[in-house]
Amino acid sequence: MNWQLEESELQQIAIIVLSLADKCRGDNLALLALLRQLEQLHREIRDGLFQESLPDNRQALYALLKDIETTGGWPYIERLRIQQLLANWQLEEDKGDNISV
């Protein structure tokens, strides 16, 4: 089956996710839960359906690799490193120390 997502369907998904994130603005635990859910979905699709659909011949593999190269690379969900989190916290703490009363 050669079914492709319509651009409008992908846009609808993006709108829903961004709307949920906006509703969680300021609530770091809710935003973290949303990020975890997105990561879990990414993992499930990648490890299940995507791996099952990998090409079984050179021509199809070449087409897949060419598409990855020309349309934005491999999808990756980057994790915030604890060092970045601590650096941001330290910056905020330093800003608070500079406020004169």
N, CA, C and O of each residue as an XYZ file, in Angstrom:
404
protein
N       0.850     -1.180      0.000
C       0.000      0.000      0.000
C       0.894      1.241      0.000
O       1.787      1.364      0.839
N       0.663      2.135     -0.914
C       1.481      3.344     -1.031
C       0.637      4.555     -0.668
O       0.265      5.347     -1.534
N       0.339      4.694      0.607
C      -0.507      5.771      1.109
C       0.362      6.839      1.734
O       1.244      6.528      2.534
N       0.130      8.086      1.387
C       0.916      9.166      1.969
C       0.008     10.096      2.746
O      -1.141     10.332      2.371
N       0.547     10.620      3.840
C      -0.206     11.591      4.629
C      -0.385     12.862      3.837
O       0.546     13.338      3.187
N      -1.554     13.399      3.888
C      -1.810     14.694      3.285
C      -1.167     15.766      4.146
O      -1.134     15.646      5.371
N      -0.660     16.807      3.516
C      -0.053     17.912      4.262
C      -1.038     18.479      5.276
O      -0.636     18.853      6.377
N      -2.315     18.549      4.927
C      -3.314     19.092      5.849
C      -3.480     18.207      7.087
O      -3.738     18.720      8.175
N      -3.336     16.897      6.939
C      -3.427     16.001      8.088
C      -2.256     16.224      9.043
O      -2.433     16.234     10.261
N      -1.069     16.402      8.487
C       0.098     16.676      9.319
C      -0.057     18.025     10.006
O       0.322     18.177     11.167
N      -0.604     18.997      9.306
C      -0.846     20.320      9.891
C      -1.847     20.224     11.039
O      -1.673     20.879     12.066
N      -2.892     19.415     10.877
C      -3.878     19.240     11.937
C      -3.232     18.652     13.190
O      -3.531     19.073     14.307
N      -2.344     17.674     12.994
C      -1.643     17.077     14.131
C      -0.801     18.140     14.824
O      -0.820     18.248     16.050
N      -0.066     18.923     14.046
C       0.790     19.974     14.609
C      -0.038     21.002     15.370
O       0.359     21.441     16.449
N      -1.174     21.387     14.821
C      -2.042     22.374     15.472
C      -2.556     21.845     16.805
O      -2.579     22.573     17.797
N      -2.965     20.590     16.831
C      -3.472     19.990     18.062
C      -2.373     19.929     19.121
O      -2.605     20.287     20.275
N      -1.183     19.479     18.736
C      -0.088     19.359     19.702
C       0.306     20.737     20.227
O       0.496     20.911     21.431
N       0.429     21.716     19.333
C       0.795     23.063     19.783
C      -0.295     23.688     20.649
O       0.004     24.436     21.579
N      -1.537     23.390     20.352
C      -2.639     23.890     21.171
C      -2.575     23.296     22.575
O      -2.756     24.006     23.564
N      -2.318     22.001     22.657
C      -2.160     21.360     23.965
C      -0.984     21.960     24.727
O      -1.080     22.219     25.926
N       0.116     22.177     24.032
C       1.298     22.766     24.680
C       0.981     24.164     25.186
O       1.410     24.543     26.275
N       0.232     24.933     24.402
C      -0.126     26.283     24.807
C      -1.014     26.263     26.051
O      -0.867     27.107     26.935
N      -1.936     25.300     26.122
C      -2.786     25.161     27.311
C      -1.957     24.837     28.547
O      -2.355     25.157     29.667
N      -0.809     24.205     28.345
C       0.065     23.813     29.461
C       1.110     24.885     29.778
O       1.962     24.678     30.642
N       1.056     26.002     29.104
C       2.052     27.065     29.293
C       2.213     27.366     30.788
O       1.235     27.590     31.502
N       3.457     27.364     31.235
C       3.742     27.649     32.627
C       3.667     26.443     33.547
O       4.077     26.527     34.705
N       3.157     25.331     33.061
C       3.035     24.108     33.865
C       4.077     23.110     33.380
O       3.821     22.314     32.477
N       5.260     23.164     33.996
C       6.358     22.340     33.501
C       6.068     20.847     33.586
O       6.557     20.090     32.747
N       5.294     20.398     34.565
C       4.979     18.975     34.667
C       4.053     18.517     33.536
O       4.220     17.424     32.996
N       3.092     19.347     33.187
C       2.194     19.008     32.086
C       2.946     19.016     30.756
O       2.731     18.144     29.914
N       3.827     20.002     30.566
C       4.626     20.057     29.341
C       5.568     18.865     29.253
O       5.768     18.309     28.174
N       6.145     18.472     30.380
C       7.008     17.297     30.409
C       6.218     16.037     30.044
O       6.720     15.179     29.318
N       4.998     15.927     30.538
C       4.157     14.778     30.192
C       3.860     14.757     28.696
O       3.861     13.695     28.074
N       3.606     15.925     28.122
C       3.351     16.013     26.677
C       4.592     15.590     25.895
O       4.490     14.821     24.939
N       5.760     16.086     26.295
C       7.005     15.702     25.617
C       7.261     14.204     25.735
O       7.702     13.569     24.777
N       6.989     13.651     26.889
C       7.176     12.197     27.069
C       6.236     11.407     26.167
O       6.623     10.385     25.600
N       5.003     11.881     26.035
C       4.045     11.186     25.170
C       4.487     11.248     23.714
O       4.392     10.258     22.989
N       4.973     12.417     23.285
C       5.462     12.548     21.909
C       6.661     11.641     21.663
O       6.771     11.021     20.605
N       7.550     11.566     22.634
C       8.711     10.694     22.508
C       8.274      9.232     22.424
O       8.818      8.464     21.631
N       7.296      8.851     23.238
C       6.797      7.476     23.226
C       6.152      7.146     21.870
O       6.371      6.066     21.321
N       5.372      8.066     21.346
C       4.767      7.847     20.030
C       5.836      7.694     18.959
O       5.745      6.812     18.105
N       6.851      8.555     19.005
C       7.959      8.477     18.063
C       8.620      7.100     18.121
O       8.878      6.483     17.088
N       8.888      6.628     19.332
C       9.532      5.333     19.523
C       8.650      4.201     18.999
O       9.136      3.298     18.318
N       7.364      4.247     19.313
C       6.455      3.178     18.873
C       6.368      3.109     17.356
O       6.410      2.022     16.780
N       6.247      4.256     16.707
C       6.159      4.276     15.247
C       7.467      3.807     14.623
O       7.467      2.997     13.696
N       8.599      4.329     15.146
C       9.912      3.980     14.608
C      10.207      2.494     14.778
O      10.619      1.830     13.827
N       9.998      1.967     15.989
C      10.379      0.584     16.278
C       9.380     -0.435     15.763
O       9.709     -1.614     15.638
N       8.196     -0.011     15.471
C       7.167     -0.934     14.984
C       6.901     -0.762     13.510
O       7.530     -1.404     12.668
N       5.967      0.106     13.211
C       5.491      0.265     11.842
C       6.583      0.678     10.860
O       6.630      0.169      9.740
N       7.465      1.599     11.267
C       8.503      2.056     10.341
C       9.484      0.938     10.012
O       9.800      0.710      8.844
N       9.968      0.239     11.043
C      10.923     -0.842     10.775
C      10.306     -1.950      9.938
O      10.980     -2.562      9.109
N       9.027     -2.203     10.157
C       8.336     -3.222      9.357
C       8.234     -2.817      7.890
O       8.153     -3.670      7.006
N       8.240     -1.501      7.638
C       8.054     -1.021      6.272
C       9.362     -0.766      5.531
O       9.346     -0.303      4.390
N      10.492     -1.062      6.166
C      11.778     -0.797      5.521
C      11.907     -1.584      4.220
O      11.392     -2.696      4.103
N      12.593     -1.001      3.252
C      12.713     -1.625      1.926
C      13.418     -2.981      1.970
O      14.247     -3.251      2.838
N      13.055     -3.816      1.004
C      13.682     -5.132      0.913
C      14.475     -5.286     -0.385
O      14.883     -6.391     -0.742
N      14.695     -4.158     -1.098
C      15.537     -4.216     -2.291
C      16.332     -2.912     -2.427
O      15.994     -1.909     -1.798
N      17.367     -2.925     -3.233
C      18.269     -1.782     -3.356
C      17.585     -0.534     -3.882
O      17.841      0.564     -3.387
N      16.723     -0.680     -4.871
C      16.070      0.478     -5.464
C      15.194      1.198     -4.440
O      15.213      2.426     -4.351
N      14.440      0.440     -3.681
C      13.559      1.036     -2.670
C      14.384      1.657     -1.542
O      14.024      2.711     -1.018
N      15.484      1.010     -1.171
C      16.357      1.568     -0.146
C      16.974      2.878     -0.628
O      17.049      3.844      0.131
N      17.411      2.916     -1.873
C      17.977      4.135     -2.439
C      16.940      5.257     -2.433
O      17.260      6.395     -2.088
N      15.709      4.945     -2.809
C      14.645      5.956     -2.831
C      14.385      6.494     -1.426
O      14.192      7.696     -1.245
N      14.381      5.614     -0.442
C      14.168      6.039      0.944
C      15.310      6.932      1.416
O      15.065      7.994      1.990
N      16.538      6.522      1.186
C      17.697      7.313      1.610
C      17.744      8.662      0.891
O      18.105      9.678      1.485
N      17.381      8.662     -0.378
C      17.352      9.919     -1.143
C      16.302     10.861     -0.559
O      16.541     12.062     -0.431
N      15.144     10.315     -0.207
C      14.098     11.133      0.397
C      14.543     11.694      1.746
O      14.315     12.868      2.039
N      15.170     10.863      2.557
C      15.667     11.324      3.861
C      16.653     12.462      3.663
O      16.606     13.458      4.384
N      17.544     12.322      2.694
C      18.567     13.328      2.451
C      17.984     14.632      1.910
O      18.431     15.713      2.294
N      17.009     14.544      1.036
C      16.495     15.753      0.379
C      15.375     16.455      1.136
O      15.116     17.633      0.891
N      14.706     15.760      2.049
C      13.554     16.386      2.704
C      13.724     16.619      4.191
O      12.731     16.742      4.908
N      14.952     16.684      4.674
C      15.113     17.111      6.052
C      15.785     16.138      6.981
O      15.835     16.391      8.184
N      16.291     15.065      6.496
C      17.032     14.161      7.361
C      16.160     13.253      8.194
O      14.951     13.138      7.990
N      16.818     12.615      9.139
C      16.167     11.632      9.998
C      15.459     12.339     11.144
O      16.045     13.228     11.762
N      14.217     11.974     11.450
C      13.526     12.602     12.584
C      14.202     12.227     13.897
O      14.540     11.068     14.135
N      14.387     13.216     14.726
C      15.102     13.006     15.980
C      14.454     13.856     17.056
O      14.152     15.029     16.834
N      14.242     13.267     18.218
C      13.707     14.008     19.344
C      14.843     14.175     20.344
O      15.264     13.223     21.001
N      15.326     15.404     20.443
C      16.446     15.692     21.319
C      15.965     15.833     22.753
O      14.915     16.420     23.016
N      16.735     15.294     23.662
C      16.422     15.416     25.088
C      17.184     16.595     25.665
O      18.323     16.860     25.282
N      16.558     17.285     26.569
C      17.217     18.360     27.280
C      18.197     17.730     28.260
O      17.824     16.887     29.075
N      19.427     18.142     28.171
C      20.442     17.602     29.074
C      20.320     18.267     30.437
O      19.965     19.441     30.548
N      20.618     17.500     31.455
C      20.502     18.021     32.816
C      21.424     19.224     33.007
O      21.103     20.133     33.773
N      22.572     19.237     32.314
C      23.479     20.382     32.414
C      22.808     21.645     31.881
O      22.972     22.719     32.459
N      22.053     21.532     30.784
C      21.335     22.678     30.233
C      20.281     23.166     31.221
O      20.105     24.369     31.415
N      19.592     22.229     31.832
C      18.561     22.571     32.801
C      19.180     23.326     33.976
O      18.647     24.345     34.414
N      20.297     22.828     34.481
C      20.969     23.482     35.594
C      21.537     24.842     35.193
O      21.513     25.778     35.992
N      22.049     24.963     33.966
C      22.576     26.245     33.489
C      21.458     27.274     33.414
O      21.652     28.424     33.808
N      20.296     26.881     32.918
C      19.148     27.789     32.860
C      18.723     28.205     34.264
O      18.386     29.366     34.494
N      18.737     27.276     35.189
C      18.375     27.564     36.575
C      19.368     28.541     37.186
O      18.980     29.471     37.892
N      20.666     28.326     36.908
C      21.699     29.207     37.440
C      21.556     30.617     36.867
O      21.737     31.597     37.590
N      21.231     30.730     35.569
C      21.017     32.045     34.958
C      19.877     32.784     35.641
O      19.989     33.976     35.924
N      18.789     32.089     35.906
C      17.643     32.710     36.568
C      18.005     33.127     37.991
O      17.593     34.187     38.463
N      18.775     32.286     38.660
C      19.186     32.607     40.022
C      20.097     33.836     40.025
O      19.973     34.702     40.892
N      21.011     33.910     39.055
C      21.909     35.053     38.947
C      21.136     36.338     38.657
O      21.455     37.395     39.201
N      20.129     36.245     37.807
C      19.300     37.418     37.509
C      18.612     37.908     38.768
O      18.499     39.113     38.989
N      18.156     36.990     39.584
C      17.472     37.348     40.828
C      18.414     38.032     41.805
O      17.991     38.904     42.563
N      19.696     37.644     41.797
C      20.678     38.267     42.684
C      20.998     39.695     42.276
O      21.421     40.498     43.108
N      20.801     40.021     41.001
C      21.150     41.341     40.490
C      20.039     42.366     40.652
O      20.226     43.543     40.343
N      18.901     41.931     41.130
C      17.771     42.848     41.297
C      17.954     43.639     42.589
O      18.077     43.067     43.672
N      17.968     44.962     42.455
C      18.135     45.781     43.654
C      16.771     46.119     44.243
O      15.802     46.350     43.520
N      16.720     46.141     45.547
C      15.448     46.381     46.252
C      15.396     47.792     46.758
O      14.409     48.190     47.377
